[in-house]
Short mmCIF file of C-alpha atoms in Angstrom, two decimals:
data_model
loop_
_atom_site.label_atom_id
_atom_site.label_comp_id
_atom_site.label_asym_id
_atom_site.label_seq_id
_atom_site.Cartn_x
_atom_site.Cartn_y
_atom_site.Cartn_z
CA UNK A 1 0.00 0.00 0.00
CA UNK A 2 1.43 3.37 -0.98
CA UNK A 3 2.10 5.85 1.80
CA UNK A 4 1.07 9.47 2.07
CA UNK A 5 2.51 11.52 -0.77
CA UNK A 6 3.06 15.25 -0.86
CA UNK A 7 3.93 17.48 -3.78
CA UNK A 8 6.03 19.37 -4.39
CA UNK A 9 8.80 18.33 -1.99
CA UNK A 10 10.57 21.67 -2.17
CA UNK A 11 9.38 25.13 -3.05
CA UNK A 12 10.90 28.60 -3.12
CA UNK A 13 8.62 31.63 -3.22
CA UNK A 14 8.92 35.34 -2.57
CA UNK A 15 7.00 37.45 -0.10
CA UNK A 16 3.51 38.35 -1.23
CA UNK A 17 3.10 35.34 -3.50
CA UNK A 18 0.70 32.50 -2.86
CA UNK A 19 1.37 28.79 -2.82
CA UNK A 20 -0.66 25.59 -3.09
CA UNK A 21 0.55 22.31 -1.60
CA UNK A 22 -0.95 18.92 -2.35
CA UNK A 23 -1.40 15.78 -0.25
CA UNK A 24 -2.59 12.35 -1.37
CA UNK A 25 -3.59 10.19 1.60
CA UNK A 26 -3.25 6.44 1.94
CA UNK A 27 -5.95 4.69 -0.05
CA UNK A 28 -9.10 4.34 2.03
CA UNK A 29 -8.17 7.10 4.50
CA UNK A 30 -10.76 9.83 4.70
CA UNK A 31 -9.12 12.17 7.21
CA UNK A 32 -6.30 14.50 6.24
CA UNK A 33 -4.60 16.83 8.70
CA UNK A 34 -2.05 19.54 7.94
CA UNK A 35 0.78 20.70 10.19
CA UNK A 36 3.45 23.35 10.04
CA UNK A 37 6.86 22.46 11.47
CA UNK A 38 9.48 25.08 12.31
CA UNK A 39 12.59 24.82 14.53
CA UNK A 40 11.22 27.36 17.00
CA UNK A 41 7.58 26.32 17.26
CA UNK A 42 7.75 22.63 16.46
CA UNK A 43 4.79 20.87 14.86
CA UNK A 44 1.67 23.01 14.90
CA UNK A 45 -1.76 21.86 13.78
CA UNK A 46 -3.27 23.80 10.89
CA UNK A 47 -6.53 22.03 10.07
CA UNK A 48 -8.16 18.68 9.50
CA UNK A 49 -10.51 17.60 6.74
CA UNK A 50 -12.84 14.64 6.73
CA UNK A 51 -15.16 13.77 3.86
CA UNK A 52 -14.53 17.15 2.19
CA UNK A 53 -15.43 19.14 5.33
CA UNK A 54 -13.07 21.04 7.59
CA UNK A 55 -13.62 19.47 10.97
CA UNK A 56 -10.90 21.07 13.10
CA UNK A 57 -8.84 24.21 12.81
CA UNK A 58 -5.71 25.45 14.55
CA UNK A 59 -4.72 29.01 15.44
CA UNK A 60 -3.43 30.24 12.12
CA UNK A 61 -4.48 33.37 10.21
CA UNK A 62 -7.00 33.22 7.41
CA UNK A 63 -4.18 33.33 4.85
CA UNK A 64 -3.92 29.59 5.47
CA UNK A 65 -6.74 27.64 3.90
CA UNK A 66 -7.38 24.17 2.64
CA UNK A 67 -9.80 21.89 0.94
CA UNK A 68 -10.43 18.22 0.38
CA UNK A 69 -11.71 16.56 -2.73
CA UNK A 70 -14.10 13.66 -3.10
CA UNK A 71 -11.17 11.25 -3.54
CA UNK A 72 -9.80 12.46 -0.15
CA UNK A 73 -6.85 14.25 -1.73
CA UNK A 74 -6.26 17.57 -0.04
CA UNK A 75 -4.67 20.88 -0.86
CA UNK A 76 -3.60 23.71 1.35
CA UNK A 77 -3.11 27.25 0.17
CA UNK A 78 -1.15 30.08 1.73
CA UNK A 79 -1.80 33.52 0.33
CA UNK A 80 0.30 36.67 0.70
CA UNK A 81 3.35 34.74 1.87
CA UNK A 82 5.47 36.11 4.69
CA UNK A 83 9.06 35.24 5.61
CA UNK A 84 7.78 33.49 8.72
CA UNK A 85 5.83 31.03 6.61
CA UNK A 86 9.09 29.28 5.73
CA UNK A 87 8.63 25.83 7.20
CA UNK A 88 8.14 22.15 6.58
CA UNK A 89 4.47 21.50 5.85
CA UNK A 90 3.35 18.01 6.73
CA UNK A 91 0.13 16.24 6.03
CA UNK A 92 -1.09 13.15 7.82
CA UNK A 93 -3.87 10.77 6.96
CA UNK A 94 -5.93 8.30 8.93
CA UNK A 95 -9.11 6.31 8.46
CA UNK A 96 -11.42 8.49 10.50
CA UNK A 97 -9.21 11.13 12.17
CA UNK A 98 -9.53 9.93 15.75
CA UNK A 99 -5.98 9.79 17.19
CA UNK A 100 -7.21 8.16 20.37
CA UNK A 101 -8.15 5.09 18.37
CA UNK A 102 -5.98 4.95 15.29
CA UNK A 103 -2.59 5.84 13.91
CA UNK A 104 -1.91 8.91 11.83
CA UNK A 105 0.46 8.39 8.91
CA UNK A 106 2.58 11.35 7.92
CA UNK A 107 3.88 12.24 4.50
CA UNK A 108 7.47 13.38 3.87
CA UNK A 109 6.48 17.04 3.87
CA UNK A 110 6.90 20.01 1.57
CA UNK A 111 9.80 22.30 2.45
CA UNK A 112 8.74 25.90 1.71
CA UNK A 113 11.27 28.72 1.66
CA UNK A 114 9.97 32.28 1.42
CA UNK A 115 12.51 34.89 0.32
CA UNK B 1 -0.47 29.15 29.49
CA UNK B 2 -0.53 25.69 27.98
CA UNK B 3 2.85 24.14 27.33
CA UNK B 4 4.39 20.85 26.31
CA UNK B 5 8.08 20.65 27.14
CA UNK B 6 10.64 18.21 25.88
CA UNK B 7 14.38 18.54 26.39
CA UNK B 8 15.59 20.91 23.73
CA UNK B 9 19.15 19.74 24.30
CA UNK B 10 20.19 16.65 22.38
CA UNK B 11 20.55 13.46 24.38
CA UNK B 12 23.80 11.61 23.65
CA UNK B 13 24.19 8.07 24.95
CA UNK B 14 26.35 5.05 24.32
CA UNK B 15 25.09 2.04 22.41
CA UNK B 16 23.57 -0.58 24.70
CA UNK B 17 22.46 1.90 27.36
CA UNK B 18 18.87 2.90 28.11
CA UNK B 19 17.76 6.24 26.71
CA UNK B 20 15.11 8.12 28.71
CA UNK B 21 13.27 11.06 27.17
CA UNK B 22 10.90 13.33 29.07
CA UNK B 23 7.65 15.03 28.09
CA UNK B 24 6.14 17.47 30.60
CA UNK B 25 2.91 19.36 30.07
CA UNK B 26 1.06 22.12 31.88
CA UNK B 27 -2.55 23.25 31.73
CA UNK B 28 -3.63 20.30 29.62
CA UNK B 29 -5.70 17.32 30.67
CA UNK B 30 -4.97 14.83 27.93
CA UNK B 31 -6.75 11.54 27.86
CA UNK B 32 -4.14 10.10 25.53
CA UNK B 33 -0.51 10.66 24.76
CA UNK B 34 1.44 9.51 21.72
CA UNK B 35 5.12 9.22 20.89
CA UNK B 36 6.56 9.63 17.40
CA UNK B 37 9.96 9.25 15.82
CA UNK B 38 11.14 11.68 13.15
CA UNK B 39 14.20 11.24 10.97
CA UNK B 40 15.77 14.19 9.10
CA UNK B 41 13.82 15.09 5.97
CA UNK B 42 10.95 12.76 6.82
CA UNK B 43 7.57 12.98 8.48
CA UNK B 44 6.99 11.65 12.01
CA UNK B 45 6.30 7.95 12.45
CA UNK B 46 3.89 6.78 15.16
CA UNK B 47 5.45 4.59 17.86
CA UNK B 48 3.15 4.21 20.86
CA UNK B 49 -0.10 5.47 22.33
CA UNK B 50 -0.83 5.41 26.06
CA UNK B 51 -4.13 6.20 27.73
CA UNK B 52 -4.55 8.16 30.96
CA UNK B 53 -5.63 5.06 32.85
CA UNK B 54 -2.54 3.13 31.70
CA UNK B 55 0.58 3.70 33.76
CA UNK B 56 2.91 1.92 31.39
CA UNK B 57 3.00 0.59 27.82
CA UNK B 58 5.65 -1.55 26.15
CA UNK B 59 6.51 -2.43 22.58
CA UNK B 60 9.69 -4.43 21.95
CA UNK B 61 12.56 -2.24 23.29
CA UNK B 62 10.28 0.75 23.90
CA UNK B 63 8.52 1.64 27.13
CA UNK B 64 6.30 4.62 27.85
CA UNK B 65 4.96 5.77 31.21
CA UNK B 66 2.21 8.31 31.80
CA UNK B 67 1.82 10.05 35.15
CA UNK B 68 -1.21 12.36 35.11
CA UNK B 69 -0.43 13.60 38.63
CA UNK B 70 3.07 14.73 37.68
CA UNK B 71 1.81 15.68 34.19
CA UNK B 72 4.69 13.80 32.69
CA UNK B 73 5.44 11.00 30.27
CA UNK B 74 8.74 9.17 30.08
CA UNK B 75 9.89 7.34 26.94
CA UNK B 76 12.55 4.66 27.35
CA UNK B 77 14.57 2.82 24.71
CA UNK B 78 16.44 -0.11 26.19
CA UNK B 79 19.58 -1.59 24.63
CA UNK B 80 19.80 1.46 22.39
CA UNK B 81 21.38 1.20 18.96
CA UNK B 82 22.85 3.81 16.58
CA UNK B 83 19.78 3.20 14.37
CA UNK B 84 17.65 4.65 17.18
CA UNK B 85 19.23 8.06 16.57
CA UNK B 86 16.40 10.42 15.61
CA UNK B 87 14.15 13.13 17.04
CA UNK B 88 11.38 11.86 19.30
CA UNK B 89 8.16 13.81 19.65
CA UNK B 90 5.42 13.48 22.22
CA UNK B 91 1.89 14.53 21.35
CA UNK B 92 -1.18 15.02 23.52
CA UNK B 93 -4.69 14.17 22.38
CA UNK B 94 -6.80 16.93 23.85
CA UNK B 95 -10.45 17.72 24.07
CA UNK B 96 -13.42 16.30 22.32
CA UNK B 97 -12.06 17.49 19.00
CA UNK B 98 -9.22 14.95 19.14
CA UNK B 99 -6.61 17.53 18.24
CA UNK B 100 -3.01 16.41 18.47
CA UNK B 101 -0.72 18.92 20.18
CA UNK B 102 2.97 18.19 19.69
CA UNK B 103 6.01 18.93 21.79
CA UNK B 104 9.09 20.33 20.06
CA UNK B 105 10.94 17.03 20.27
CA UNK B 106 14.22 15.75 21.68
CA UNK B 107 17.07 14.67 19.42
CA UNK B 108 18.63 11.38 20.48
CA UNK B 109 22.13 10.43 19.32
CA UNK B 110 23.35 6.90 20.08
CA UNK B 111 27.09 6.43 19.71
CA UNK B 112 28.70 3.04 18.97
#
């Protein structure tokens, strides 16, 4: 079974631009969560989608948005990029998105550098 | 304020010894706690989950304890090997929304 895939793996953008990252979950998984990882703040939860609906949201500004398609693939978008958005963006998938009962599987991440 | 603290300093130990990593939290009441391993350039990999009513959980050379009074979890790797070198993250499952809140991780280096 293929793991979680994320594209692109690396991205360089300039301030003010926008970016779209893609995540393909493990086949059969309906929950996709997005995280931002930086050396200073660690892994921070962005949002979670289940069956095309945003079910949970972290404390990030509205510039960060996402969506999920009917095949469970998910995209996240960051508009008006700032230098502080430079980070590793990770997505994780699970069957139903209940970490108390099941394992989350992480993708390799997209490394975003904002200049 | 709510905090999850893991040793920011790297932990260096000799092969064969037991590595013990600490996860302390304040102002959370997690019902569950998870531990992950993360290698450079890769996403975290789930290792163990422990529930609040479980004091200890084991899986092969790994052992996790969860003390809700001390608000602390300890993660042990016995007979450590250089292949165990990685960053280890603890994560709390909080609230009815099942959000995962991660600590910043501790880097473990096992020397031959």
